[in-house]
Amino acid sequence: MAAAGGAAGEDARRSVRVVRFGDPSGVVLARERVRAPRGNDVVVAVTHASLGATDVLARRGGYVFQPVPGFVTGYDFVGVLESESAVSVALGLRAGMRVAGVLPRMGSHTTLLVVSPTLLVAVPDGLDPASAAVAPLDAVTAALALQLAGPAPRILIQGVSGPVGSIAAQLAERAGRTVVGTASSPVDGVATIDYRDPDWPARAVEAAGGPFGAAIDHTGSPRVAETLSPDGTLVHTAFAGRRGHERGDSLRGSARAAVARHPRERVCSVPFFVLRHRPAYRRMLSGLLADVAEGRLRSARPQTFALDEVWDAHRAAEGAEPGRKVVLELRAG
Ligand SMILES: NC(=O)c1ccc[n+]([C@@H]2O[C@H](COP(=O)([O-])OP(=O)(O)OC[C@H]3O[C@@H](n4cnc5c(N)ncnc54)[C@H](OP(=O)(O)O)[C@@H]3O)[C@@H](O)[C@H]2O)c1
């Protein structure tokens, strides 16, 4: 195992790279050098990393922050800290500890990461690494979307059977809010409206007992506005409603959201949050992992694939059943 000093070198790590947009055949496993840590950077031996909707979208070439072919997939990860620095020690992160994090740009599907320790938090004792790995990106997305949504007592959560929607619903209910979700089949513990019903906006308002003060949406559907009160807030986590148009829809939708007044619209971007609000991101992620470890938050159940099965992992992520999330096992950890 390459450690901090010995990390740079031939074949030091294996990475999942997308070399051609499209189906999983455009994914390769590359052996490559690792840059030596600079300044306060630390080395993380990645053991597990989630593979979800954003990775599939980026593989197809439709992601709003689309990297050019040759990029490494993955935003979040769990691993073991292989080295330490003055900053990591100041943050309480010592070599040998289990850590988790979200990157501000894709690249976590690799066996060795050289990163700033300010991206990392400790994984609570007792939380197994695959279960920890499903949480960082999705839980931070859900928590950030709720923060942007504000304190409205009634909230609509689109895609409540998905990993992000499910966590958002739990956090909102825990805060005493009335939650109605949309999905194609009922979700345990949440009033669920079938989004295929042409009258779904009216049905959602009826189920909530009145118009919503906030909605979290990943589809970009203009119909979400029908569910909101005039002073409501619409939070976009994605604009994924029209397959093959996601990138253009995201760019247009984000531009519209910047000037929208009734309802007020906000774009939830975890990469931007991680980049610009590091202490808040770390506090949020630590709290959410503690919630998962202590059973206050139910995250998706991991469906694990070995690194050599990454193509199967991509196929599984395209049709993950409700309540499951694909996790790549990068090393036995
Ligand atoms: N903004 C960020 O920083 C950020 C970070 C992470 C993820 N995301 C995005 O957040 C979104 C949700 O993530 P996820 O992992 O939970 O996604 P996911 O696994 O793709 O789940 C999608 C959910 O949407 C539902 N759905 C499908 N079509 C719908 C429609 N027309 N109307 C309403 N709901 C519909 C699905 O329900 P059924 O299964 O019942 O069909 C499912 O519950 C994704 O688009 C992802 O790319 C954004």
Coordinates of C-alpha atoms and ligand atoms in Angstrom, one line a residue:
M1 CA 0.0 0.0 0.0
A2 CA 1.4 3.4 -1.0
A3 CA 1.7 5.8 1.9
A4 CA 2.1 9.6 1.8
G5 CA 5.8 9.5 0.9
G6 CA 5.5 6.6 -1.5
A7 CA 2.2 7.6 -3.1
A8 CA 3.7 9.1 -6.2
G9 CA 4.8 6.5 -8.7
E10 CA 3.8 4.2 -11.5
D11 CA 0.6 2.2 -11.0
A12 CA 0.1 3.7 -7.5
R13 CA -3.7 3.9 -7.9
R14 CA -6.6 2.6 -9.9
S15 CA -9.2 5.0 -11.1
V16 CA -12.6 4.8 -12.9
R17 CA -12.4 7.0 -15.9
V18 CA -15.0 7.8 -18.5
V19 CA -13.2 8.0 -21.9
R20 CA -16.3 8.1 -24.1
F21 CA -19.8 9.5 -23.4
G22 CA -22.7 7.0 -23.6
D23 CA -23.2 3.6 -22.1
P24 CA -21.0 1.9 -19.5
S25 CA -18.6 0.6 -22.3
G26 CA -17.1 4.1 -22.2
V27 CA -15.8 3.5 -18.7
V28 CA -12.2 2.2 -18.2
L29 CA -10.2 1.2 -15.1
A30 CA -6.9 3.0 -15.3
R31 CA -3.7 2.5 -13.4
E32 CA -1.8 5.7 -12.9
R33 CA 0.6 7.8 -10.9
V34 CA -0.6 9.8 -7.9
R35 CA 0.8 13.3 -7.3
A36 CA 2.7 13.7 -4.1
P37 CA 0.8 15.7 -1.4
R38 CA 1.6 19.4 -1.4
G39 CA 1.3 21.8 1.6
N40 CA -1.3 20.5 4.0
D41 CA -2.8 18.0 1.6
V42 CA -3.3 14.5 2.9
V43 CA -3.6 11.0 1.3
V44 CA -6.8 9.0 1.7
A45 CA -6.9 5.3 0.8
V46 CA -10.5 5.2 -0.6
T47 CA -12.4 2.1 0.5
H48 CA -15.9 2.9 -0.7
A49 CA -17.6 5.5 -2.9
S50 CA -21.2 5.9 -4.0
L51 CA -22.2 5.7 -7.7
G52 CA -25.4 7.5 -8.4
A53 CA -27.6 9.6 -10.7
T54 CA -24.9 12.3 -11.1
D55 CA -22.3 9.8 -12.2
V56 CA -24.6 8.2 -14.7
L57 CA -25.5 11.6 -16.1
A58 CA -21.9 12.6 -16.4
R59 CA -21.0 9.3 -18.1
R60 CA -23.7 10.1 -20.7
G61 CA -22.2 13.6 -21.1
G62 CA -25.3 15.5 -19.9
Y63 CA -24.1 16.9 -16.5
V64 CA -24.2 20.6 -16.0
F65 CA -20.6 20.7 -14.7
Q66 CA -19.6 18.2 -17.4
P67 CA -15.9 17.3 -17.4
V68 CA -14.3 16.4 -20.7
P69 CA -13.8 12.6 -21.5
G70 CA -11.0 11.1 -19.5
F71 CA -12.4 12.3 -16.2
V72 CA -12.7 10.3 -13.0
T73 CA -16.3 9.8 -11.8
G74 CA -17.6 10.1 -8.2
Y75 CA -18.2 13.0 -5.8
D76 CA -18.1 11.4 -2.4
F77 CA -16.0 8.7 -0.6
V78 CA -15.1 6.9 2.6
G79 CA -11.6 5.8 3.3
V80 CA -8.6 5.7 5.7
L81 CA -6.3 8.6 6.2
E82 CA -2.9 7.5 5.2
S83 CA -1.0 10.7 6.2
E84 CA -1.5 13.8 8.2
S85 CA -0.6 17.4 8.1
A86 CA -0.7 20.4 10.4
V87 CA -4.2 21.3 9.2
S88 CA -5.5 17.8 9.4
V89 CA -4.2 17.5 13.0
A90 CA -5.8 20.8 13.9
L91 CA -9.1 19.4 12.6
G92 CA -8.6 16.3 14.7
L93 CA -7.9 14.0 11.7
R94 CA -4.9 11.7 12.3
A95 CA -3.3 9.0 10.1
G96 CA -5.2 5.7 10.4
M97 CA -8.6 7.4 11.1
R98 CA -11.6 6.6 8.9
V99 CA -12.8 9.6 7.0
A100 CA -15.5 10.7 4.6
G101 CA -15.9 13.6 2.3
V102 CA -17.4 15.2 -0.8
L103 CA -15.2 16.7 -3.5
P104 CA -15.9 20.1 -5.1
R105 CA -15.5 18.4 -8.5
M106 CA -15.7 14.8 -9.6
G107 CA -12.9 12.4 -9.0
S108 CA -13.6 10.2 -6.0
H109 CA -13.7 6.8 -7.9
T110 CA -10.0 6.1 -7.3
T111 CA -8.1 4.1 -4.8
L112 CA -5.9 6.9 -3.6
L113 CA -6.9 10.6 -3.2
V114 CA -4.6 13.5 -2.4
V115 CA -6.9 16.1 -0.9
S116 CA -7.2 19.1 1.4
P117 CA -8.1 17.8 4.9
T118 CA -10.7 20.6 5.0
L119 CA -12.8 18.3 2.8
L120 CA -12.7 15.5 5.3
V121 CA -14.7 14.5 8.4
A122 CA -14.3 11.5 10.7
V123 CA -16.6 8.6 10.2
P124 CA -18.4 7.8 13.5
D125 CA -17.3 4.5 15.1
G126 CA -19.7 1.7 14.5
L127 CA -20.9 3.0 11.1
D128 CA -19.8 0.4 8.5
P129 CA -18.0 2.0 5.5
A130 CA -20.5 0.9 2.9
S131 CA -23.4 2.5 4.8
A132 CA -21.3 5.6 5.4
A133 CA -20.5 5.8 1.7
V134 CA -24.1 6.2 0.6
A135 CA -24.6 9.3 2.7
P136 CA -22.2 12.2 2.1
L137 CA -23.4 13.6 -1.3
D138 CA -27.0 12.7 -1.0
A139 CA -27.4 13.8 2.7
V140 CA -25.6 17.1 2.1
T141 CA -27.7 17.7 -1.0
A142 CA -30.9 17.0 1.0
A143 CA -29.8 19.1 4.0
L144 CA -28.6 22.0 1.8
A145 CA -31.8 22.0 -0.3
L146 CA -33.9 22.2 2.9
Q147 CA -31.8 25.1 4.2
L148 CA -32.4 26.9 0.9
A149 CA -36.1 26.1 1.1
G150 CA -36.4 28.0 4.4
P151 CA -38.8 27.2 7.3
A152 CA -42.1 26.8 5.4
P153 CA -44.4 24.5 7.4
R154 CA -45.6 22.6 4.3
I155 CA -43.0 21.2 1.8
L156 CA -43.2 19.3 -1.4
I157 CA -40.4 16.9 -2.2
Q158 CA -40.2 15.6 -5.7
G159 CA -38.6 12.1 -6.1
V160 CA -39.2 11.1 -2.5
S161 CA -38.3 7.4 -3.3
G162 CA -34.8 8.4 -4.4
P163 CA -31.8 8.7 -2.1
V164 CA -31.9 12.5 -1.9
G165 CA -35.7 12.9 -1.6
S166 CA -35.9 10.2 1.1
I167 CA -33.3 12.0 3.3
A168 CA -34.9 15.4 2.7
A169 CA -38.3 14.0 3.7
Q170 CA -36.9 12.5 6.9
L171 CA -35.1 15.7 7.9
A172 CA -38.2 17.9 7.1
E173 CA -40.5 15.6 9.1
R174 CA -38.1 15.6 12.0
A175 CA -38.3 19.4 12.0
G176 CA -42.1 19.0 12.4
R177 CA -43.0 20.0 8.8
T178 CA -45.8 18.6 6.7
V179 CA -44.2 16.7 3.9
V180 CA -45.8 15.4 0.7
G181 CA -43.6 13.6 -1.8
T182 CA -43.9 12.4 -5.4
A183 CA -42.9 9.0 -6.7
S184 CA -44.3 6.3 -9.0
S185 CA -45.2 4.1 -6.0
P186 CA -46.0 4.9 -2.3
V187 CA -43.1 5.5 0.0
D188 CA -43.3 4.3 3.7
G189 CA -44.1 7.1 6.1
V190 CA -44.6 9.8 3.5
A191 CA -47.9 11.0 1.8
T192 CA -46.9 10.1 -1.7
I193 CA -48.5 11.4 -4.9
D194 CA -47.9 9.6 -8.2
Y195 CA -46.1 12.0 -10.5
R196 CA -47.7 10.3 -13.6
D197 CA -51.2 11.5 -12.5
P198 CA -51.9 14.5 -14.8
D199 CA -53.5 16.2 -11.8
W200 CA -50.6 15.6 -9.5
P201 CA -50.0 19.2 -8.4
A202 CA -53.6 19.6 -7.3
R203 CA -53.5 16.2 -5.5
A204 CA -50.3 17.2 -3.7
V205 CA -51.8 20.5 -2.5
E206 CA -54.9 18.6 -1.3
A207 CA -52.8 16.0 0.6
A208 CA -50.9 18.8 2.3
G209 CA -54.0 20.7 3.2
G210 CA -53.0 23.8 1.3
P211 CA -50.4 25.2 -1.0
F212 CA -46.7 24.6 -0.2
G213 CA -44.4 27.2 1.2
A214 CA -41.5 25.4 -0.4
A215 CA -40.7 22.6 -2.9
I216 CA -37.6 20.7 -3.7
D217 CA -37.5 19.6 -7.3
H218 CA -35.0 17.7 -9.5
T219 CA -37.0 17.6 -12.7
G220 CA -37.3 21.2 -13.8
S221 CA -41.0 20.7 -14.4
P222 CA -42.9 24.0 -14.7
R223 CA -45.8 22.3 -13.0
V224 CA -44.2 22.4 -9.6
A225 CA -45.0 26.2 -9.4
E226 CA -48.7 25.2 -9.4
T227 CA -48.2 23.7 -5.9
L228 CA -46.7 26.7 -4.4
S229 CA -48.1 29.7 -2.5
P230 CA -47.3 33.1 -4.2
D231 CA -44.5 33.7 -1.7
G232 CA -43.3 30.1 -1.9
T233 CA -39.7 29.0 -2.6
L234 CA -38.7 26.5 -5.3
V235 CA -35.3 24.8 -4.8
H236 CA -33.8 23.0 -7.8
T237 CA -31.4 20.2 -7.1
A238 CA -31.3 19.3 -10.8
F239 CA -33.2 19.7 -14.1
A240 CA -33.3 16.0 -15.0
G241 CA -36.9 15.8 -16.3
R242 CA -36.1 15.5 -20.0
R243 CA -33.6 12.7 -20.8
G244 CA -30.9 13.9 -23.2
H245 CA -31.6 17.6 -22.5
E246 CA -30.3 17.8 -18.9
R247 CA -27.3 20.0 -19.6
G248 CA -29.1 22.7 -21.6
D249 CA -32.1 22.5 -19.3
S250 CA -29.8 23.0 -16.3
L251 CA -28.1 26.0 -17.8
R252 CA -31.4 27.6 -18.9
G253 CA -33.2 26.7 -15.6
S254 CA -30.4 28.1 -13.4
A255 CA -30.4 31.3 -15.4
R256 CA -34.2 31.6 -15.0
A257 CA -33.9 30.8 -11.3
A258 CA -31.5 33.7 -10.7
V259 CA -34.1 36.2 -11.7
A260 CA -37.4 34.4 -10.6
R261 CA -39.4 36.3 -8.0
H262 CA -42.8 34.5 -7.7
P263 CA -42.1 31.8 -6.7
R264 CA -38.6 32.6 -5.5
E265 CA -36.2 30.0 -7.0
R266 CA -32.9 28.8 -5.7
V267 CA -30.4 26.4 -7.2
C268 CA -28.9 23.9 -4.8
S269 CA -25.3 23.1 -5.8
V270 CA -23.3 20.9 -3.5
P271 CA -20.1 21.3 -5.4
F272 CA -20.4 25.1 -5.0
F273 CA -21.3 24.7 -1.3
V274 CA -18.3 22.5 -0.7
L275 CA -16.0 24.8 -2.6
R276 CA -17.2 28.1 -1.0
H277 CA -18.5 27.2 2.5
R278 CA -16.0 24.6 3.8
P279 CA -16.7 24.9 7.6
A280 CA -20.4 24.8 7.1
Y281 CA -20.1 21.8 4.8
R282 CA -17.9 20.0 7.3
R283 CA -20.4 20.7 10.2
M284 CA -23.3 19.6 8.0
L285 CA -21.6 16.3 6.9
S286 CA -20.4 15.5 10.5
G287 CA -23.9 16.0 11.9
L288 CA -25.5 13.9 9.1
L289 CA -23.1 11.0 9.5
A290 CA -23.7 11.0 13.3
D291 CA -27.5 10.9 12.6
V292 CA -27.0 7.9 10.3
A293 CA -24.7 6.1 12.8
E294 CA -27.1 6.7 15.7
G295 CA -30.2 5.7 13.7
R296 CA -31.8 9.1 13.6
L297 CA -31.5 9.1 9.8
R298 CA -32.2 6.2 7.5
S299 CA -30.0 6.4 4.4
A300 CA -30.2 4.1 1.4
R301 CA -29.0 0.5 1.8
P302 CA -25.8 0.0 -0.1
Q303 CA -25.6 -2.4 -3.1
T304 CA -21.9 -3.0 -3.3
F305 CA -19.8 -3.8 -6.3
A306 CA -16.0 -4.5 -6.5
L307 CA -14.0 -2.1 -8.5
D308 CA -13.5 -4.7 -11.2
E309 CA -17.3 -4.8 -11.6
V310 CA -17.7 -1.1 -12.2
W311 CA -19.6 -1.7 -15.5
D312 CA -22.2 -3.7 -13.6
A313 CA -22.3 -1.0 -11.0
H314 CA -23.1 1.6 -13.7
R315 CA -25.9 -0.6 -15.0
A316 CA -27.3 -1.2 -11.6
A317 CA -27.2 2.6 -10.8
E318 CA -29.4 3.2 -13.9
G319 CA -32.2 1.2 -12.4
A320 CA -31.5 1.2 -8.7
E321 CA -34.5 0.0 -6.8
P322 CA -36.0 2.5 -4.2
G323 CA -34.1 2.5 -1.0
R324 CA -30.9 1.2 -2.5
K325 CA -27.7 3.0 -3.6
V326 CA -24.8 1.6 -5.6
V327 CA -21.5 1.7 -3.8
L328 CA -18.1 0.8 -5.3
E329 CA -15.8 -1.2 -3.0
L330 CA -12.4 0.2 -4.0
R331 CA -10.4 -1.7 -1.4
A332 CA -11.3 -4.1 1.4
G333 CA -11.5 -1.7 4.3
Ligands
LIG1 N1 -27.6 19.7 -6.8 C1 -26.7 18.9 -6.3 O1 -25.6 19.3 -5.9 C2 -27.0 17.4 -6.4 C3 -26.2 16.5 -5.7 C4 -26.6 15.1 -5.8 C5 -27.7 14.7 -6.6 N2 -28.3 15.7 -7.4 C6 -29.5 15.3 -8.2 O2 -30.6 15.2 -7.4 C7 -31.5 14.3 -8.1 C8 -32.0 13.3 -7.1 O3 -31.0 12.4 -6.8 P1 -31.3 10.9 -6.5 O4 -30.0 10.2 -6.3 O5 -32.2 10.8 -5.3 O6 -32.0 10.5 -7.9 P2 -32.6 9.2 -8.4 O7 -32.1 8.0 -7.7 O8 -32.5 9.3 -9.8 O9 -34.1 9.3 -7.9 C9 -35.0 9.9 -8.7 C10 -36.3 10.0 -8.0 O10 -37.1 10.8 -8.9 C11 -38.4 10.2 -9.1 N3 -38.9 10.6 -10.4 C12 -38.6 10.2 -11.6 N4 -39.4 10.9 -12.5 C13 -40.0 11.8 -11.8 C14 -40.9 12.9 -12.2 N5 -41.3 13.1 -13.5 N6 -41.4 13.7 -11.2 C15 -41.1 13.5 -9.9 N7 -40.2 12.5 -9.5 C16 -39.7 11.7 -10.5 C17 -38.1 8.7 -9.0 O11 -39.3 8.1 -8.6 P3 -39.6 6.6 -9.1 O12 -38.4 5.7 -8.8 O13 -40.8 6.2 -8.3 O14 -39.8 6.7 -10.6 C18 -37.1 8.7 -7.9 O15 -37.7 8.8 -6.6 C19 -30.8 13.8 -9.3 O16 -31.3 14.4 -10.4 C20 -29.3 14.0 -9.0 O17 -28.6 14.2 -10.2 C21 -28.0 17.0 -7.3

